[in-house]
Coordinates of C-alpha atoms in Angstrom, one line a residue:
M1 CA 130.6 88.9 109.2
S2 CA 128.7 87.1 111.9
T3 CA 124.9 87.3 111.6
S4 CA 124.1 86.3 115.2
I5 CA 122.3 88.9 117.2
N6 CA 123.6 90.6 120.3
R7 CA 120.6 89.5 122.3
R8 CA 120.6 92.1 125.0
R9 CA 120.9 94.9 122.5
F10 CA 118.4 93.3 120.2
L11 CA 115.8 93.3 123.0
G12 CA 116.5 97.0 123.7
A13 CA 116.0 97.9 120.0
T14 CA 112.9 95.7 119.3
A15 CA 111.2 95.3 122.7
A16 CA 111.3 91.5 122.2
A17 CA 112.3 89.3 125.1
G18 CA 113.0 85.7 125.8
A19 CA 115.5 83.1 124.6
A20 CA 114.9 80.4 122.0
A21 CA 113.5 77.2 123.3
F22 CA 113.6 74.4 120.7
L23 CA 111.2 71.6 121.4
P24 CA 112.2 68.0 120.6
F25 CA 110.5 66.7 117.5
S26 CA 109.1 63.2 117.9
R27 CA 108.5 61.2 114.7
G28 CA 106.8 58.4 116.7
H29 CA 103.4 60.0 116.8
A30 CA 100.9 60.7 113.9
A31 CA 100.0 64.3 113.5
S32 CA 97.1 65.1 115.7
G33 CA 95.9 67.7 118.2
E34 CA 95.8 71.5 117.9
V35 CA 97.9 73.5 115.6
S36 CA 97.8 77.3 115.6
V37 CA 98.6 79.4 112.4
W38 CA 99.0 83.1 112.0
K39 CA 98.9 84.5 108.5
F40 CA 99.9 88.1 107.7
G41 CA 99.0 90.0 104.6
G42 CA 97.7 89.0 101.2
T43 CA 95.4 90.2 98.4
P44 CA 91.7 90.0 98.9
Q45 CA 91.5 87.0 96.6
E46 CA 94.3 85.3 98.4
I47 CA 92.8 85.9 101.8
E48 CA 89.5 84.3 100.8
T49 CA 91.1 81.4 99.0
W50 CA 93.5 80.6 101.8
A51 CA 90.7 80.2 104.2
Q52 CA 88.8 77.9 101.8
R53 CA 91.9 75.7 101.4
N54 CA 92.2 75.6 105.2
D55 CA 88.9 73.8 105.2
V56 CA 90.3 71.3 102.7
F57 CA 93.3 70.7 105.1
S58 CA 90.9 70.1 108.0
Q59 CA 88.8 67.6 106.0
A60 CA 92.0 65.7 105.0
N61 CA 93.4 65.8 108.6
P62 CA 90.4 65.3 110.9
D63 CA 92.7 64.6 113.9
I64 CA 94.3 68.0 113.6
D65 CA 92.4 71.0 115.2
L66 CA 93.4 74.0 113.1
K67 CA 93.3 77.3 114.8
Y68 CA 93.9 79.9 112.1
S69 CA 94.1 83.7 112.4
Y70 CA 94.6 86.4 109.8
F71 CA 96.3 89.8 110.5
N72 CA 97.3 92.8 108.4
G73 CA 100.8 92.3 107.0
Q74 CA 102.1 95.6 108.3
I75 CA 101.9 94.5 111.9
R76 CA 103.6 91.1 111.5
R77 CA 106.9 91.9 113.1
Q78 CA 105.4 93.5 116.2
K79 CA 102.8 90.7 116.6
I80 CA 105.3 87.9 116.2
L81 CA 108.0 89.4 118.4
A82 CA 105.3 90.1 121.1
G83 CA 104.0 86.5 120.7
F84 CA 107.5 85.1 121.2
Q85 CA 108.1 87.3 124.2
T86 CA 105.0 86.1 125.9
N87 CA 105.3 82.5 124.7
R88 CA 102.1 82.8 122.8
V89 CA 103.4 82.7 119.2
A90 CA 101.6 80.4 116.8
D91 CA 103.0 77.1 115.7
V92 CA 103.1 78.2 112.1
V93 CA 103.8 81.8 111.1
I94 CA 103.1 82.9 107.5
A95 CA 105.1 86.0 107.1
F96 CA 107.6 87.7 104.7
G97 CA 111.0 86.4 103.5
Q98 CA 112.6 89.6 104.7
D99 CA 111.8 88.5 108.2
I100 CA 113.8 85.3 108.1
P101 CA 117.3 86.5 109.1
E102 CA 116.0 88.4 112.2
F103 CA 113.6 85.7 113.3
A104 CA 116.2 82.9 112.7
G105 CA 119.0 84.9 114.2
F106 CA 117.0 85.3 117.5
G107 CA 116.2 81.6 117.5
M108 CA 112.5 82.1 116.9
L109 CA 112.3 79.6 114.0
Q110 CA 113.0 75.9 113.5
P111 CA 115.1 75.1 110.5
L112 CA 112.8 73.0 108.3
D113 CA 115.7 70.8 107.3
D114 CA 115.9 69.5 110.8
I115 CA 112.3 68.2 111.0
A116 CA 111.0 67.8 107.4
G117 CA 112.9 64.6 106.5
S118 CA 111.9 63.2 103.1
K119 CA 109.2 65.8 102.6
M120 CA 112.0 68.2 101.5
D121 CA 112.5 66.0 98.4
G122 CA 109.0 66.7 97.3
W123 CA 109.3 70.5 98.1
K124 CA 112.4 70.7 95.9
E125 CA 110.7 68.8 93.1
R126 CA 107.6 71.0 93.1
I127 CA 109.1 74.5 93.8
V128 CA 111.0 76.7 91.3
P129 CA 114.6 76.5 92.5
E130 CA 115.2 80.3 92.5
V131 CA 112.0 80.8 94.6
Y132 CA 112.9 77.9 96.9
Q133 CA 116.2 79.6 97.7
S134 CA 114.2 82.6 99.0
G135 CA 113.4 80.6 102.1
V136 CA 117.1 79.6 102.7
H137 CA 119.2 81.5 105.2
E138 CA 122.8 80.5 106.0
G139 CA 122.4 77.2 104.2
K140 CA 119.2 76.2 106.1
L141 CA 115.6 76.3 104.9
Y142 CA 113.6 78.3 107.3
A143 CA 110.5 79.1 105.3
L144 CA 108.5 77.4 102.5
P145 CA 107.6 79.9 99.8
T146 CA 104.3 79.9 98.0
Y147 CA 105.0 82.8 95.6
V148 CA 107.2 85.9 95.3
D149 CA 106.6 89.6 94.5
M150 CA 109.2 91.4 92.4
A151 CA 110.2 95.1 92.4
S152 CA 109.9 97.4 90.7
F153 CA 107.3 97.5 87.9
L154 CA 105.4 100.2 86.1
A155 CA 101.7 100.3 85.2
I156 CA 100.9 102.3 82.1
N157 CA 97.6 103.6 80.7
L158 CA 97.8 102.6 77.1
D159 CA 95.4 105.2 75.8
A160 CA 97.3 107.9 77.6
M161 CA 100.6 106.6 76.2
E162 CA 99.3 106.5 72.6
E163 CA 97.7 109.9 72.9
A164 CA 101.1 111.3 73.9
G165 CA 102.6 109.8 70.7
F166 CA 104.4 106.8 72.1
D167 CA 104.0 103.2 70.7
R168 CA 105.9 101.3 73.5
P169 CA 106.6 101.7 77.2
P170 CA 109.6 103.7 78.4
E171 CA 112.8 101.7 78.8
T172 CA 115.2 104.2 80.6
W173 CA 114.9 106.7 83.4
E174 CA 115.3 109.5 80.9
E175 CA 112.5 108.2 78.7
L176 CA 110.3 107.8 81.8
R177 CA 110.6 111.5 82.6
E178 CA 109.8 112.3 79.0
Y179 CA 106.8 110.1 78.9
A180 CA 105.5 111.3 82.3
K181 CA 105.6 115.0 81.2
A182 CA 104.0 114.2 77.8
M183 CA 101.2 112.2 79.5
T184 CA 100.4 114.8 82.1
K185 CA 97.1 116.7 81.9
P186 CA 95.7 119.4 84.2
D187 CA 93.4 116.8 85.8
R188 CA 95.7 113.8 85.4
P189 CA 99.3 113.5 86.5
G190 CA 101.6 111.5 84.2
I191 CA 102.9 109.4 87.0
A192 CA 102.5 108.7 90.7
F193 CA 104.5 106.8 93.2
P194 CA 103.7 105.9 96.8
A195 CA 106.0 107.6 99.3
T196 CA 104.6 106.7 102.8
T197 CA 106.6 104.9 105.4
A198 CA 104.7 101.6 104.7
P199 CA 107.1 98.7 104.1
V200 CA 105.8 98.0 100.6
D201 CA 106.3 101.6 99.5
I202 CA 109.9 101.4 100.7
N203 CA 110.4 98.0 98.9
I204 CA 109.2 99.7 95.7
F205 CA 111.8 102.4 96.0
E206 CA 114.5 99.8 96.9
G207 CA 113.8 98.1 93.5
L208 CA 114.8 101.4 91.8
A209 CA 117.9 101.8 93.9
Y210 CA 119.1 98.2 93.5
A211 CA 118.7 98.4 89.7
N212 CA 120.9 101.5 89.9
G213 CA 123.6 99.6 91.7
G214 CA 122.6 100.8 95.2
R215 CA 122.3 98.8 98.4
I216 CA 121.0 99.8 101.8
F217 CA 123.5 97.7 103.8
D218 CA 126.9 96.0 103.2
E219 CA 127.0 92.6 104.9
E220 CA 130.8 92.3 104.6
T221 CA 131.6 95.5 106.3
G222 CA 128.5 95.9 108.5
K223 CA 128.1 99.4 107.1
V224 CA 124.8 101.1 106.3
T225 CA 124.9 102.3 102.7
L226 CA 121.8 104.4 102.3
N227 CA 123.9 107.3 101.0
D228 CA 125.5 105.3 98.3
P229 CA 125.2 107.1 94.9
G230 CA 122.9 104.4 93.6
V231 CA 120.4 105.1 96.3
V232 CA 120.8 108.9 96.3
D233 CA 120.3 109.1 92.5
A234 CA 117.2 106.8 92.7
L235 CA 115.7 109.3 95.2
Q236 CA 116.7 112.1 92.9
L237 CA 114.6 110.5 90.2
Y238 CA 111.6 110.9 92.4
M239 CA 112.6 114.5 92.9
D240 CA 113.0 115.1 89.2
L241 CA 109.6 113.7 88.4
I242 CA 108.1 116.1 91.0
A243 CA 110.1 119.0 89.6
D244 CA 108.9 118.2 86.1
G245 CA 105.3 118.7 87.2
S246 CA 104.5 115.1 86.3
T247 CA 103.2 113.9 89.7
P248 CA 100.5 114.7 92.2
A249 CA 101.3 117.1 95.0
A250 CA 104.2 115.9 97.2
T251 CA 102.0 115.9 100.3
S252 CA 99.5 113.6 98.5
M253 CA 102.2 111.0 97.7
T254 CA 103.5 111.0 101.3
E255 CA 100.0 110.2 102.5
T256 CA 98.9 107.9 99.7
F257 CA 100.3 104.4 100.1
F258 CA 100.6 101.7 97.4
R259 CA 97.0 100.5 97.5
D260 CA 95.7 104.1 97.2
T261 CA 98.1 104.8 94.4
A262 CA 96.9 101.7 92.6
Q263 CA 93.3 102.8 92.9
L264 CA 94.1 106.3 91.5
F265 CA 95.6 104.5 88.4
G266 CA 92.6 102.1 88.2
Q267 CA 90.3 105.1 88.1
G268 CA 92.2 106.8 85.3
R269 CA 93.4 109.6 87.6
T270 CA 97.1 109.0 86.9
A271 CA 98.6 107.8 83.7
M272 CA 101.4 105.6 85.2
W273 CA 102.2 104.3 88.7
I274 CA 105.3 102.6 90.2
G275 CA 104.6 99.4 92.2
L276 CA 105.5 95.8 92.7
S277 CA 104.9 93.0 90.1
W278 CA 101.2 92.6 91.0
L279 CA 100.4 96.3 90.2
N280 CA 96.6 96.6 89.9
T281 CA 95.7 92.9 89.8
P282 CA 94.4 92.7 93.4
W283 CA 92.1 95.6 92.9
G284 CA 91.3 95.9 89.2
V285 CA 90.8 98.9 87.0
N286 CA 87.8 100.7 85.5
D287 CA 86.4 99.1 82.4
D288 CA 87.4 102.1 80.3
V289 CA 91.1 101.9 81.3
R290 CA 93.4 99.9 79.0
W291 CA 96.6 99.2 80.7
T292 CA 99.7 97.0 80.9
G293 CA 102.5 96.4 83.3
V294 CA 106.2 96.2 82.5
P295 CA 109.5 96.1 84.5
F296 CA 110.4 99.5 85.7
P297 CA 112.8 101.4 83.2
R298 CA 116.5 101.1 83.9
P299 CA 119.1 103.8 84.3
E300 CA 121.2 104.2 81.2
K301 CA 124.4 104.4 83.4
P302 CA 123.9 102.9 86.8
S303 CA 125.7 105.1 89.4
G304 CA 125.8 102.8 92.4
S305 CA 128.8 101.1 94.0
Y306 CA 127.4 97.6 93.5
E307 CA 126.3 95.3 90.7
P308 CA 122.9 96.4 89.4
V309 CA 120.1 93.8 89.6
S310 CA 117.2 93.2 87.2
A311 CA 114.7 93.0 90.1
I312 CA 114.5 92.3 93.8
M313 CA 112.0 89.7 95.0
D314 CA 110.5 88.4 98.2
G315 CA 107.8 86.0 99.2
T316 CA 105.1 87.5 101.4
A317 CA 103.4 84.1 102.3
M318 CA 106.4 82.1 103.6
L319 CA 105.5 79.3 106.0
M320 CA 107.7 79.1 109.0
I321 CA 107.6 76.9 112.1
S322 CA 108.2 78.5 115.4
S323 CA 110.9 77.2 117.6
R324 CA 108.3 77.2 120.4
A325 CA 105.7 75.2 118.4
K326 CA 103.7 73.2 120.8
N327 CA 102.7 70.7 118.0
P328 CA 105.6 70.5 115.5
E329 CA 104.2 67.3 113.9
A330 CA 100.9 69.0 113.0
A331 CA 102.7 72.2 112.0
L332 CA 104.9 70.2 109.5
E333 CA 101.8 68.6 108.0
Y334 CA 100.3 72.1 107.5
V335 CA 103.4 73.4 105.8
D336 CA 103.6 70.3 103.6
F337 CA 99.9 70.7 102.6
W338 CA 100.8 74.1 101.2
S339 CA 103.6 72.7 99.2
Q340 CA 101.3 70.5 97.1
N341 CA 100.4 71.5 93.6
Q342 CA 96.7 71.9 94.4
Q343 CA 97.6 74.8 96.7
M344 CA 100.5 76.2 94.7
E345 CA 98.3 76.5 91.6
I346 CA 96.2 79.1 93.4
W347 CA 98.8 81.6 92.0
G348 CA 98.6 80.2 88.5
G349 CA 95.3 81.9 87.9
Q350 CA 93.3 79.4 89.9
P351 CA 92.0 81.9 91.0
E352 CA 94.8 84.4 91.8
I353 CA 97.0 86.2 89.2
A354 CA 98.6 88.8 91.4
R355 CA 101.6 86.9 92.4
I356 CA 104.6 85.2 90.7
P357 CA 104.1 81.5 91.5
A358 CA 106.5 79.3 93.4
G359 CA 105.1 76.1 92.2
K360 CA 106.4 74.7 88.9
A361 CA 103.0 73.3 88.0
A362 CA 101.4 76.8 88.2
W363 CA 103.4 78.0 85.2
D364 CA 101.6 75.6 82.9
N365 CA 98.1 77.0 83.7
P366 CA 96.5 78.7 80.8
E367 CA 95.0 81.3 83.1
L368 CA 98.4 82.6 84.0
K369 CA 99.5 82.6 80.4
E370 CA 96.4 84.7 79.5
A371 CA 96.9 87.2 82.4
W372 CA 100.7 87.6 82.2
P373 CA 102.0 86.2 78.8
N374 CA 105.3 88.0 79.2
W375 CA 105.9 86.5 82.6
V376 CA 105.3 83.0 81.3
K377 CA 107.4 83.6 78.2
S378 CA 110.3 84.8 80.3
Y379 CA 109.9 81.9 82.8
D380 CA 109.9 79.4 79.9
A381 CA 113.1 81.0 78.5
G382 CA 114.8 80.9 81.9
T383 CA 115.2 84.7 82.1
L384 CA 112.5 85.7 84.6
F385 CA 114.7 85.4 87.6
K386 CA 118.0 86.1 85.8
G387 CA 120.0 88.9 87.4
G388 CA 117.5 89.1 90.3
A389 CA 118.3 89.3 94.0
P390 CA 116.3 89.0 97.2
M391 CA 114.8 92.0 98.7
P392 CA 117.0 93.4 101.5
R393 CA 117.0 90.7 104.3
F394 CA 119.4 90.8 107.2
I395 CA 119.4 91.3 110.9
G396 CA 118.4 94.9 111.5
V397 CA 116.7 95.4 108.1
S398 CA 113.6 97.0 109.7
A399 CA 115.7 99.6 111.4
I400 CA 117.4 100.6 108.2
E401 CA 114.2 100.6 106.2
S402 CA 112.6 102.8 108.8
S403 CA 115.3 105.4 108.4
L404 CA 115.0 105.1 104.6
G405 CA 111.3 105.7 104.8
T406 CA 111.9 108.9 106.8
A407 CA 114.5 110.1 104.3
I408 CA 112.2 109.5 101.3
Q409 CA 109.5 111.6 102.9
Q410 CA 111.9 114.4 103.8
A411 CA 113.2 114.6 100.2
V412 CA 109.7 114.3 98.6
L413 CA 108.4 117.1 100.8
G414 CA 111.4 119.3 100.0
Q415 CA 112.6 119.4 103.6
K416 CA 116.1 118.1 102.6
T417 CA 117.9 117.2 99.4
P418 CA 118.2 113.5 98.7
Q419 CA 121.9 113.6 99.7
E420 CA 121.2 115.4 103.0
A421 CA 118.3 113.1 103.9
L422 CA 120.1 109.9 103.1
D423 CA 123.3 111.1 104.9
E424 CA 121.3 111.6 108.1
A425 CA 119.4 108.4 107.6
T426 CA 122.7 106.5 107.2
A427 CA 124.0 107.8 110.5
A428 CA 120.8 107.1 112.4
A429 CA 120.5 103.6 111.0
Q430 CA 124.2 102.8 111.6
T431 CA 123.6 103.6 115.3
Q432 CA 120.7 101.1 115.4
I433 CA 122.6 98.4 113.5
D434 CA 125.6 98.6 115.8
L435 CA 123.2 98.3 118.8
I436 CA 121.4 95.3 117.4
R437 CA 124.3 93.4 115.9
G438 CA 126.9 94.3 118.5

């Protein structure tokens, strides 16, 4: 199926405007002049360290005037689309891998293959192949990854687990319910999950659904598949945990997004929580809370129509060059700077341990081995990314995820059954997809 966008309809659905305007790339001039960069999202440690490394870039490239701006990750699509519409988008955009098909399909990005030349050889040499591929769309590299996040994972309070009589984390959905009930106390739910309409909360749920053989969209048929049994049964798991009395109040979870849920766990106010691979590392836990993080338990018999995956992953600091970049030479130098080991090792525990590193060198850092020994062991064995898949990424993904978020809230609040909510979400999202894709 074609992945080009029906532009008139895309504009109506996203409020973006304008056509792509690729600028010629001249190799005859040394990189100099002004380069603008927009970065979206990141952990507190990452945000601080990124700014410090920008100073290193400026010192190493005195002829380049770096104009760097940071924004909350949740506004990235609106900000970038508006910037493209008004011809004020930055030369370099640091956004999410999920954004690539939409941005590339609308001609908003330059394929890095077309301008990077021999620099690509170094990128391929330094970056983990599976992670490198997360920046590739339709055979072209549109974004350079620095790390990936994986979904879904489970944080467990070890004292609560042992007090309930268990000596290992749960491994199946059935065991998860058993553990959550046994670990529940009057003042401490056994488990919590974020169920707001924030994109990360939706990604966390998608990790459960994809492991159950669900998908949210079928590229071959162009059909929205939110009501696939793999997705419906994943949402039913949320409902079962609520019915078991193992969770906070439903209204609390629909108002408490991933960061708030992490803080509840870190304060010992819930025994487990469902999140992405970083879990509590960006925010920490109280000194009296012993905890560990593990891949989320798997269903014993996946019920979806598709191949179950071990995890879904996406980079949330992917460097992309705008098709309207006013200084593509300097933009490329900035992207290449972040491909170097000195920058890639930030996520090897120097100083950040919240992300799964893209750089091969980061995996040799003792800090990473100390923080996440099971990650490193799995990476060294070649199994960390085995059976994994990208987080949903296609033209129109935001429209489908918006409908999915609404369905999750309707079910959690008891307004509709999972099947009813997802049937309605499928119909609504299909209308949007047909509008956008034509």
